[in-house]
Coordinates of C-alpha atoms in Angstrom, one line a residue:
X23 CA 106.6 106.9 87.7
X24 CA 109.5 109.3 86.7
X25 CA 110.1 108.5 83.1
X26 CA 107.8 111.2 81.9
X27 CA 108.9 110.0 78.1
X28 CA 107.5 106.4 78.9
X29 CA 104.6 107.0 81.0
X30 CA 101.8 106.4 78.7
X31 CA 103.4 103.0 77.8
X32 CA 104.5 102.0 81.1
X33 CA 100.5 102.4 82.6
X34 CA 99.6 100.3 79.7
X35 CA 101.7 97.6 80.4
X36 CA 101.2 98.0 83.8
X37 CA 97.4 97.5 83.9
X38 CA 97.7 94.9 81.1
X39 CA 100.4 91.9 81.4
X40 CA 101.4 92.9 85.3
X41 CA 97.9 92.9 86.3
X42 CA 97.5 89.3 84.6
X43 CA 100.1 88.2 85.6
X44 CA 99.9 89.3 89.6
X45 CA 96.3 88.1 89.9
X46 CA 97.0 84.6 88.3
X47 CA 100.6 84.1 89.7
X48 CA 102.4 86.4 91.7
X49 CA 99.5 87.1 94.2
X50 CA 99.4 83.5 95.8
X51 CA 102.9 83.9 96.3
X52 CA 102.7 87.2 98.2
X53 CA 100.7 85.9 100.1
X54 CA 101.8 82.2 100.8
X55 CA 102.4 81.1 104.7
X56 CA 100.2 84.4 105.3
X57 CA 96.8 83.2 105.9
X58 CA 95.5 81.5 109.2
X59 CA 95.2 78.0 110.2
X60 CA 94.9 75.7 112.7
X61 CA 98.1 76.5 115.2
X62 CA 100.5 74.0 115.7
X63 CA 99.9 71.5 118.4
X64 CA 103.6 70.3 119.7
X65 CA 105.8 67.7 119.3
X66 CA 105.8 64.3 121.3
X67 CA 108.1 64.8 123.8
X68 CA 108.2 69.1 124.7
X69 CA 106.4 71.1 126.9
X70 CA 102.6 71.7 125.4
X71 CA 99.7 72.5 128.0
X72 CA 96.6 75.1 127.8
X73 CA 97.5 78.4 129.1
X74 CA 94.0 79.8 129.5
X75 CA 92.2 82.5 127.2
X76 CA 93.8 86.1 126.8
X77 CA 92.3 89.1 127.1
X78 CA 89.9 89.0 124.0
X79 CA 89.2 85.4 124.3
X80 CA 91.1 83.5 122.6
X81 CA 91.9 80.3 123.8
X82 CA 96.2 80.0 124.5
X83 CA 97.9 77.0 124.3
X84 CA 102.1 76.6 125.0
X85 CA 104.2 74.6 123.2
X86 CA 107.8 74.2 122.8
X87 CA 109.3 75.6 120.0
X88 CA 112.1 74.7 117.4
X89 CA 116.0 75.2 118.3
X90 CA 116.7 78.5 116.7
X91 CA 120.1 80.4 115.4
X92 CA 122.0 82.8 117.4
X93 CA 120.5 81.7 121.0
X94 CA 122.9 80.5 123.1
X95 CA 123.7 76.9 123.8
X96 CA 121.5 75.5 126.4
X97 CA 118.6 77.9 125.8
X98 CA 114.7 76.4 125.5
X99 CA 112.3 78.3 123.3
X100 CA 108.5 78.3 123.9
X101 CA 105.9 80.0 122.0
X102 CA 102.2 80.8 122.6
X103 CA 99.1 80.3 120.3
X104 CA 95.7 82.1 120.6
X105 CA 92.6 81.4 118.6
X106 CA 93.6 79.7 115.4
X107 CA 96.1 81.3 114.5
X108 CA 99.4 79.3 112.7
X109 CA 101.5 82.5 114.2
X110 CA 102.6 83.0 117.7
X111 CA 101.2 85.6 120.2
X112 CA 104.4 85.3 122.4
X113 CA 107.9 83.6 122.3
X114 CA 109.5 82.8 125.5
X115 CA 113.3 82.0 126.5
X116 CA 114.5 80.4 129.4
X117 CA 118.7 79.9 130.0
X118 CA 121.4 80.1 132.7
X119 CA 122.5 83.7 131.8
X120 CA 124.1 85.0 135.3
X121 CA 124.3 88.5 134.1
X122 CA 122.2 91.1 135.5
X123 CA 118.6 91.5 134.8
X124 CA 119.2 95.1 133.7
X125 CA 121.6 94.4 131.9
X126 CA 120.0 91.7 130.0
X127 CA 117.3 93.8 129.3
X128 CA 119.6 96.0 127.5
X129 CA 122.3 94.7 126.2
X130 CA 122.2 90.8 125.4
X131 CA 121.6 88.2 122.2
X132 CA 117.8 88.4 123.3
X133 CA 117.8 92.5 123.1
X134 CA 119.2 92.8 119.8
X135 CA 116.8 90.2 118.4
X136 CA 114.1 92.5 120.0
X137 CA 115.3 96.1 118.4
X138 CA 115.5 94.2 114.9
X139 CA 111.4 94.4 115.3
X140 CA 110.0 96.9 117.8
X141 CA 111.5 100.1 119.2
X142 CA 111.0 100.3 123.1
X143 CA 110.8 102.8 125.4
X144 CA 113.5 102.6 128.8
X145 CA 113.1 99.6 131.0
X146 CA 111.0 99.9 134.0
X147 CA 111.3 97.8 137.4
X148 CA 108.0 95.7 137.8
X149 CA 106.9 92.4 139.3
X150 CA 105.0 89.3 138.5
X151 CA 103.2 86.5 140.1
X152 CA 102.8 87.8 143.2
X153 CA 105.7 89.9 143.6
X154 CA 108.8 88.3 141.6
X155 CA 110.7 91.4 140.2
X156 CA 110.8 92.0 136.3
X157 CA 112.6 94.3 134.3
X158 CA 109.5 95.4 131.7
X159 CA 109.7 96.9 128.1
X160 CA 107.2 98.8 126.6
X161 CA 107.7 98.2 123.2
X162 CA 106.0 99.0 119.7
X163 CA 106.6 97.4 116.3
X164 CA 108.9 98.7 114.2
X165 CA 106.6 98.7 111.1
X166 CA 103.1 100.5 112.1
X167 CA 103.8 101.2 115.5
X168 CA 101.4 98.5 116.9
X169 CA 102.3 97.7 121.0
X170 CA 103.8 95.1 122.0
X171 CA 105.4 94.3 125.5
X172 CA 108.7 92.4 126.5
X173 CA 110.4 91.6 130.2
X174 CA 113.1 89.7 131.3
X175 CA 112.9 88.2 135.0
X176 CA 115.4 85.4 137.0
X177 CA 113.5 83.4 138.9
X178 CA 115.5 80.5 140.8
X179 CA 118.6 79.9 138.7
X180 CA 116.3 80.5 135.4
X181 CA 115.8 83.5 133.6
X182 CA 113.1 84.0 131.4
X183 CA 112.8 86.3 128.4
X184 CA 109.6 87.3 126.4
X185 CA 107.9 89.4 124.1
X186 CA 104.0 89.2 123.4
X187 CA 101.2 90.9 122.2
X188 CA 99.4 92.9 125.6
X189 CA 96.5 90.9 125.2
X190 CA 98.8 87.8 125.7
X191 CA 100.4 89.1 128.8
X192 CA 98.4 87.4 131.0
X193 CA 98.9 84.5 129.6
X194 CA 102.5 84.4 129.7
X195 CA 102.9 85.4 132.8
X196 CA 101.2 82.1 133.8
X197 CA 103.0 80.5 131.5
X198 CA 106.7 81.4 132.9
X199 CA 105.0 80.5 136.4
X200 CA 104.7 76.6 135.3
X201 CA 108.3 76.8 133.3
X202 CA 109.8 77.9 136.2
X203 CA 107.7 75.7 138.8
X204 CA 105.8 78.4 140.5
X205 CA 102.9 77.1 139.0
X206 CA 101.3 74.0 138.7
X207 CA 100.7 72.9 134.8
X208 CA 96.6 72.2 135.6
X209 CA 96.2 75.6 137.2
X210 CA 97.6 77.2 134.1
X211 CA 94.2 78.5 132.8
X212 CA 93.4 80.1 136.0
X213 CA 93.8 84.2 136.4
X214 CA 93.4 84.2 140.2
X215 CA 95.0 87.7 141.2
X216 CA 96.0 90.4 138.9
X217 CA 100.0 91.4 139.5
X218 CA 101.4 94.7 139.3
X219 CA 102.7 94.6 135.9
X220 CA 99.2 93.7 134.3
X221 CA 97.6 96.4 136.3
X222 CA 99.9 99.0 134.9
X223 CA 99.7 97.6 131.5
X224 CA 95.9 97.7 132.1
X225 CA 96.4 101.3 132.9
X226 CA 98.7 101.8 130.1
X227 CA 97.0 100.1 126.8
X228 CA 93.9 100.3 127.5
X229 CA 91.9 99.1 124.1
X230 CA 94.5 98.0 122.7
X231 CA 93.9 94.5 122.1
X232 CA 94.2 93.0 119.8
X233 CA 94.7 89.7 118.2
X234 CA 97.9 88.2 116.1
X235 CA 95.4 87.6 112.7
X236 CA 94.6 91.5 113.3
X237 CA 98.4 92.1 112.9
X238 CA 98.8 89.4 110.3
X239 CA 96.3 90.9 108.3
X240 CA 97.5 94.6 108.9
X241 CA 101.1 93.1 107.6
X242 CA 99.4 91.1 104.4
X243 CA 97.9 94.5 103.3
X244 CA 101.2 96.6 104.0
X245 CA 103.0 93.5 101.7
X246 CA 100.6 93.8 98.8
X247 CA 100.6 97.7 99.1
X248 CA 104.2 97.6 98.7
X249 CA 104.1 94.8 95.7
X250 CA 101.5 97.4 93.9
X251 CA 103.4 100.6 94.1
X252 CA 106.6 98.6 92.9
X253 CA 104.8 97.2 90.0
X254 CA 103.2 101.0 89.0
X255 CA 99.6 99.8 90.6
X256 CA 99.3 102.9 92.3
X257 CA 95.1 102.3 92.7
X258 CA 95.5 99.2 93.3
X259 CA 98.4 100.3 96.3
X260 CA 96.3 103.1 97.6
X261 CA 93.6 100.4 98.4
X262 CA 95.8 98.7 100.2
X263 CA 97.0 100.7 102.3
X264 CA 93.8 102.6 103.0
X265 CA 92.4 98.7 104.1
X266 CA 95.6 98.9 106.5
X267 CA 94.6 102.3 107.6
X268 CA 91.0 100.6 108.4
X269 CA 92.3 98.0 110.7
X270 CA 94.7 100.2 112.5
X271 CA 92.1 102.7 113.6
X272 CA 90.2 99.9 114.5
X273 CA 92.4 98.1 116.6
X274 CA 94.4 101.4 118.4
X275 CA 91.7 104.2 117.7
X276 CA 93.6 106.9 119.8
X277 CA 97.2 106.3 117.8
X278 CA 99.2 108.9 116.1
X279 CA 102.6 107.6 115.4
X280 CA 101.3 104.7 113.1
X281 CA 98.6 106.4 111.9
X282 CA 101.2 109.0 110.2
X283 CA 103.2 106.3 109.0
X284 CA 100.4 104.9 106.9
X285 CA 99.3 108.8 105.9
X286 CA 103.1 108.9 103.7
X287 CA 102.6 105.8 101.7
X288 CA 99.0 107.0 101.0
X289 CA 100.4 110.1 99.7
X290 CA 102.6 108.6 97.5
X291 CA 100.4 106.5 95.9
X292 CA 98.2 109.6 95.7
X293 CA 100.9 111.8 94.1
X294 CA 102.0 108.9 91.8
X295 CA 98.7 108.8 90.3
X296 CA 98.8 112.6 89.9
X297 CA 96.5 113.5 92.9
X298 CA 98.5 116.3 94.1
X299 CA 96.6 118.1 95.5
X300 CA 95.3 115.5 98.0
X301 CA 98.8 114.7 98.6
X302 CA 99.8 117.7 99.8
X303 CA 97.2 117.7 102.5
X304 CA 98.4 114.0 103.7
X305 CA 101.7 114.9 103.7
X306 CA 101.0 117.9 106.2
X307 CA 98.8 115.5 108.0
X308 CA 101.8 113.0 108.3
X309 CA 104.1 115.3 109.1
X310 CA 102.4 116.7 112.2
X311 CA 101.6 112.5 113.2
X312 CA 105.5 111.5 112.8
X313 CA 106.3 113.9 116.0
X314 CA 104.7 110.9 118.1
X315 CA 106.8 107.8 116.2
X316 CA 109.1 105.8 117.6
X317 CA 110.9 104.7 114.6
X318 CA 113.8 106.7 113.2
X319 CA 113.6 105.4 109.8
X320 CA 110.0 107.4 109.5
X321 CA 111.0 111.1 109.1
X322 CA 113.5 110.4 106.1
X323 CA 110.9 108.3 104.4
X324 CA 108.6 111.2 104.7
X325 CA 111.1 113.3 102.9
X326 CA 111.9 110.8 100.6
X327 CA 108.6 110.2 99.6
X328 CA 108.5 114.2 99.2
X329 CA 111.2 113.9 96.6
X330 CA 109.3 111.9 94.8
X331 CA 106.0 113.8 94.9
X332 CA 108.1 117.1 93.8
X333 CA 109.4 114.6 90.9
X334 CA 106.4 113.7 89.9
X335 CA 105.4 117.4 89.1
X336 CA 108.8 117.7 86.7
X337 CA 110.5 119.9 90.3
X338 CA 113.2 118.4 89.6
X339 CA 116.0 120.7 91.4
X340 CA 113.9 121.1 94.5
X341 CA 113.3 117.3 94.7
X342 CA 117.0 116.7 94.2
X343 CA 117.5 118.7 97.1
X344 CA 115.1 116.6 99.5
X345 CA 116.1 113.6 98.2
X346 CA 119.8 114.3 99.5
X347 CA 118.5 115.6 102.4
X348 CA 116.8 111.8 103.2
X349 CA 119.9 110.1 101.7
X350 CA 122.3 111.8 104.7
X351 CA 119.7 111.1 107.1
X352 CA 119.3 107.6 106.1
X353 CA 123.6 107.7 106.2
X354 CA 123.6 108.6 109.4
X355 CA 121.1 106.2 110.8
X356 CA 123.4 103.6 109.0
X357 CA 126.3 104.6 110.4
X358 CA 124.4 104.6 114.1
X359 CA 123.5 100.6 113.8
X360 CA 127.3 100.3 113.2
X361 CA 127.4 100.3 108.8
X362 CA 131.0 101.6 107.2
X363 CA 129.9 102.7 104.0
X364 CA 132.4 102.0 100.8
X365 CA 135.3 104.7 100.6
X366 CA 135.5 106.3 97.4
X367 CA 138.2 104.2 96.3
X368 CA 135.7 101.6 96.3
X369 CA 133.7 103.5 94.1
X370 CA 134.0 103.0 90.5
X371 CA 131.7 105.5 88.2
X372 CA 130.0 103.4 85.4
X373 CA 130.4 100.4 87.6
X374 CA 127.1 98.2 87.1
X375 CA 125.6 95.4 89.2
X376 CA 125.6 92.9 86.9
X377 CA 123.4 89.6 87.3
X378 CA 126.8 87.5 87.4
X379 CA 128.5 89.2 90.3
X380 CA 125.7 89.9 92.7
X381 CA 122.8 86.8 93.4
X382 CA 119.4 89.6 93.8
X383 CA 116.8 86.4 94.3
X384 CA 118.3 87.1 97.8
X385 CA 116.3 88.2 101.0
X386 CA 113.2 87.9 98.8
X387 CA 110.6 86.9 101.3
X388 CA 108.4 89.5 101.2
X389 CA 109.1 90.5 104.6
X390 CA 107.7 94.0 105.9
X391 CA 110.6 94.4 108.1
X392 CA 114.4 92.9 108.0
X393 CA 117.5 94.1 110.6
X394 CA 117.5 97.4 111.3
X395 CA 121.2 97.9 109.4
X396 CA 120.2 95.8 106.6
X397 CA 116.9 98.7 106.2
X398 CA 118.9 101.9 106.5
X399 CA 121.7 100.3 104.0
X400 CA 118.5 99.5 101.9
X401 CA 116.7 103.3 102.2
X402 CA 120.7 104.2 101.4
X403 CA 120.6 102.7 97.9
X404 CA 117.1 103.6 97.4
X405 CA 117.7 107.1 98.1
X406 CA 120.8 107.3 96.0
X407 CA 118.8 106.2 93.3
X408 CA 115.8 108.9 93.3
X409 CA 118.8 111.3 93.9
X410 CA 120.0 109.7 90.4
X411 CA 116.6 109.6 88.6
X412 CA 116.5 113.8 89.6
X413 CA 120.0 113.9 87.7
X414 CA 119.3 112.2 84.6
X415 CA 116.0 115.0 84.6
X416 CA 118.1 117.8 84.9
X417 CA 120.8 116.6 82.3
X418 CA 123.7 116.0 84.9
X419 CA 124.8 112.9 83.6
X420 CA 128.0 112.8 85.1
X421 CA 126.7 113.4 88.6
X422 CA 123.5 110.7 88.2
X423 CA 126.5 108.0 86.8
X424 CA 128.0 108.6 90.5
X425 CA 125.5 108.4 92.3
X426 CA 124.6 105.1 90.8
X427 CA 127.9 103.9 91.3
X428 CA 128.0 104.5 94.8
X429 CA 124.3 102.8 95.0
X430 CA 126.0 99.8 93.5
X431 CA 128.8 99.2 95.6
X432 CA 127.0 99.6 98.4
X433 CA 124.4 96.7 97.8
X434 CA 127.6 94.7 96.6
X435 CA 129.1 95.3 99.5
X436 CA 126.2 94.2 101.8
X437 CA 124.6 91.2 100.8
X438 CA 122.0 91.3 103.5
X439 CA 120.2 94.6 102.1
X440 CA 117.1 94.1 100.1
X441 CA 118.4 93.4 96.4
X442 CA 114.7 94.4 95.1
X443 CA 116.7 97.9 93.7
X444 CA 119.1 96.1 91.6
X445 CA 117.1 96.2 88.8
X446 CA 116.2 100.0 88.9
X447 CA 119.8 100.6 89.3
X448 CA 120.6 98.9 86.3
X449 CA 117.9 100.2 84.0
X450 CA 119.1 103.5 85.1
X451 CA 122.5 103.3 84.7
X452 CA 121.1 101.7 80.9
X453 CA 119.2 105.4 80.5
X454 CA 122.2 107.3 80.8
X455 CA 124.9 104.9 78.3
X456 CA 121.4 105.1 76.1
X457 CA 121.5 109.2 76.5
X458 CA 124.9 109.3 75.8
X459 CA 124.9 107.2 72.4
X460 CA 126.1 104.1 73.7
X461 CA 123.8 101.4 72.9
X462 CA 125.7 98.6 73.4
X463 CA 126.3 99.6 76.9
X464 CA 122.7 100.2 77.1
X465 CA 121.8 97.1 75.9
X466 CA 123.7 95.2 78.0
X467 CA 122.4 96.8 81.2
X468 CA 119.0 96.6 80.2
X469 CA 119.5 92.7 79.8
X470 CA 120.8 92.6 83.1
X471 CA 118.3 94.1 84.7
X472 CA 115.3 92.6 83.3
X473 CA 117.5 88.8 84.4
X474 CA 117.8 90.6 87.9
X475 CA 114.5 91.3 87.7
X476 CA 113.0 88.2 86.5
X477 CA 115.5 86.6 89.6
X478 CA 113.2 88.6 91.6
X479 CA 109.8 87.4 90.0
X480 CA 108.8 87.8 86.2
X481 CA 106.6 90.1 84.4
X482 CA 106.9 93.2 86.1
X483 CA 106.8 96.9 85.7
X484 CA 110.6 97.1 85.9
X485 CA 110.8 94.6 83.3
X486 CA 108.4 96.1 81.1
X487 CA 110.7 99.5 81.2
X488 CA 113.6 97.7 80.2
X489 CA 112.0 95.5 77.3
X490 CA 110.7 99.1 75.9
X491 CA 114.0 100.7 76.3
X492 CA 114.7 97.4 74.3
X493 CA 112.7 98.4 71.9
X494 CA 114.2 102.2 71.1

């Protein structure tokens, strides 16, 4: 969307050979492991028993669940099914930890693994089961801002960790009453007394149920939307995303926070197809939403996306300016989830990431949402590279060749941030050896970029730009 020479030839190829090739190929893949099924039923041997119906009705069962990484040694998982759903409504631990509650709650192996997907709000002292003390979380996910709640409670010489969708509280709390022997197996399905904490989260969330194949679906859409607007479907992304923005007002009708998120990637997609106008007015609109967000990463990608939009009208000095405005914010929220970026003598201008020296087919699932430090290094690099694209605009060749550098080195540096800007990198740093008269540089990034790209997956916009850079 901002090479103005190529536009007319990238929309063709775009709505031609991508579009074939996304609805024949590439679209099954998006959305493999996505769709529902019949939920697992548990191994012969581990805990599995019916755990009653949640909140909305669906029918819960509990079965043990597979050994994971990065849990300590003598930890049993669990996880909770509702409906017919092949994902979980809740995951449950239970281990011998003998540090504090609080303190688990805050600071522990389970904690972390909670802020890599929701941002929570302090912990709050609650109880359970007739009066067992919890330390509660009321959490939202990272991605949208759906709820979600979480506790930690020690009950004997157990303690119990777990995360769930609120209409699935209910039904882990009676689940953690059998694990932990408070509550026999065949009275499992039974809600005889309400506790404290499901009052207040009665009080709290009230309609907000919802069930995990409303979220799954809500996350298929955001996936596609994001496939689209990286293959230069910008329709096609819009539509997505206004199908997300469907379920989410139907599911938490009184939301703001995730309700503004999903305003900014309709904007884009409006601006990218040169609605500008109409993305203006969702940009306000988003901008006034974001104040009630709980995820930091939200107010730079509303000024990235800004950039962008300013780009797309040929601003290209005032959206240089807010694109380096995102990229410091982005730094800093890095730096806060512990990142050291490259030094400068790391830094080598002209330096390319070629296909040979960094593997991008990595940390290609599709995932909305990875580690919070592998995102910000991620926004980083993607930020450094609209800052670039606003260079080569304005002629600053010099300037756009160090940015690009630094881009680079920092996705060599970090293997675990999403490679999917490789490509762009490459193609860009292609543009400027191509502006400069040296087109055997050129060629040679653009030949890297479209075998980064096609490590990714084949047949895409990116790869269509390079093969027509190719062609000059």
């Amino acid at each position: 969307m901002l090479q103005d020479d190529n536009r007319s030839a990238i929309r063709a190829f775009s709505a031609h050979a991508v579009r074939k090739c996304l609805l024949t190929v590439l679209l099954p893949a998006v959305l493999a492991g996505c769709q529902s099924a019949v939920a697992p039923v548990g191994s012969a041997g581990g805990v599995s028993f019916k755990a009653g119906e949640n909140t909305i009705g669906e029918a819960c069962r509990v079965i043990s669940a597979k050994p994971e990484n990065n849990v300590p040694a003598g930890t049993s998982s669990y996880q909770v099914f509702c409906g017919e759903w092949e994902q979980p409504s809740a995951t449950i631990y239970r281990s011998t930890d003998t540090a504090p509650v609080l303190e688990l709650a805050t600071q522990s192996w389970w904690r972390s693994r909670i802020d890599n997907r929701f941002n929570c709000e302090p912990p709050l002292a609650t109880s359970i089961l007739g009066g067992i003390a919890v330390t509660a979380l009321d959490c939202s996910f990272r991605v949208g801002g759906w709820p979600n709640q979480a506790l930690v409670t020690r009950i004997d010489e157990a303690v119990f960790f777990a995360d769930s969708l609120p209409a699935t509280f209910p039904v882990v709390e009676r689940t953690i009453g059998v694990l932990a022997g408070k509550i026999a197996q065949d009275q499992a399905t039974k809600q005889t007394t309400l506790s404290s904490e499901i009052e207040r989260l009665e009080a709290r969330l009230a309609g907000s149920g919802y069930s995990v194949g409303d979220l799954q679906r809500y996350r298929d859409l955001l996936r596609l939307a994001q496939y689209y607007n990286f293959q230069g479907l910008f329709p096609e992304a819009e539509e997505r995303y206004r199908e997300a923005l469907a379920i989410h007002q139907q599911v938490l009708p009184g939301d703001r926070g995730g309700l503004g998120f999903l305003y900014i990637h309709i904007a884009l997609q409006l601006s990218n197809q040169e609605r500008f106008r109409e993305a203006d007015a969702l940009f306000d609109r988003a901008e006034v939403l974001l104040q009630y967000s709980l995820e930091p990463t939200d107010e730079a990608t509303l000024i990235s996306y800004r950039a962008i939009h300013l780009a797309n009208q040929r601003k290209y000095q005032e959206a240089l300016d807010m694109a380096r405005k995102a990229t410091q914010l982005r730094r800093q929220l890095a730096e806060d989830f512990g990142y050291t970026f490259p030094t400068a003598s790391g830094i080598i201008p002209g330096s390319a990431l070629s296909s040979s020296r960094f593997n991008p087919s990595m940390h290609t699932t599709g995932s909305v949402v990875v580690t919070r430090a592998a995102t910000a290094v991620g926004d980083v690099a993607q930020s450094l590279s609209v800052e670039a694209a606003m260079l080569i605009g304005l002629g600053e060749l010099d300037d756009a060749e160090r940015v690009l550098a630094e881009a680079a080195a920092i996705l060599g540096q970090e293997v675990t941030a999403p490679r999917r800007w490789i490509p762009n990198i490459l193609l860009q740093q292609a543009r400027i050896a191509e502006l400069r008269g040296d087109l055997a540089q050129a060629e040679r990034l653009l030949i890297d970029a479209i075998q980064a790209q096609q490590a990714l997956f084949s047949q895409s916009r990116t790869e269509g730009l390079a093969y027509l850079a190719l062609g000059r």
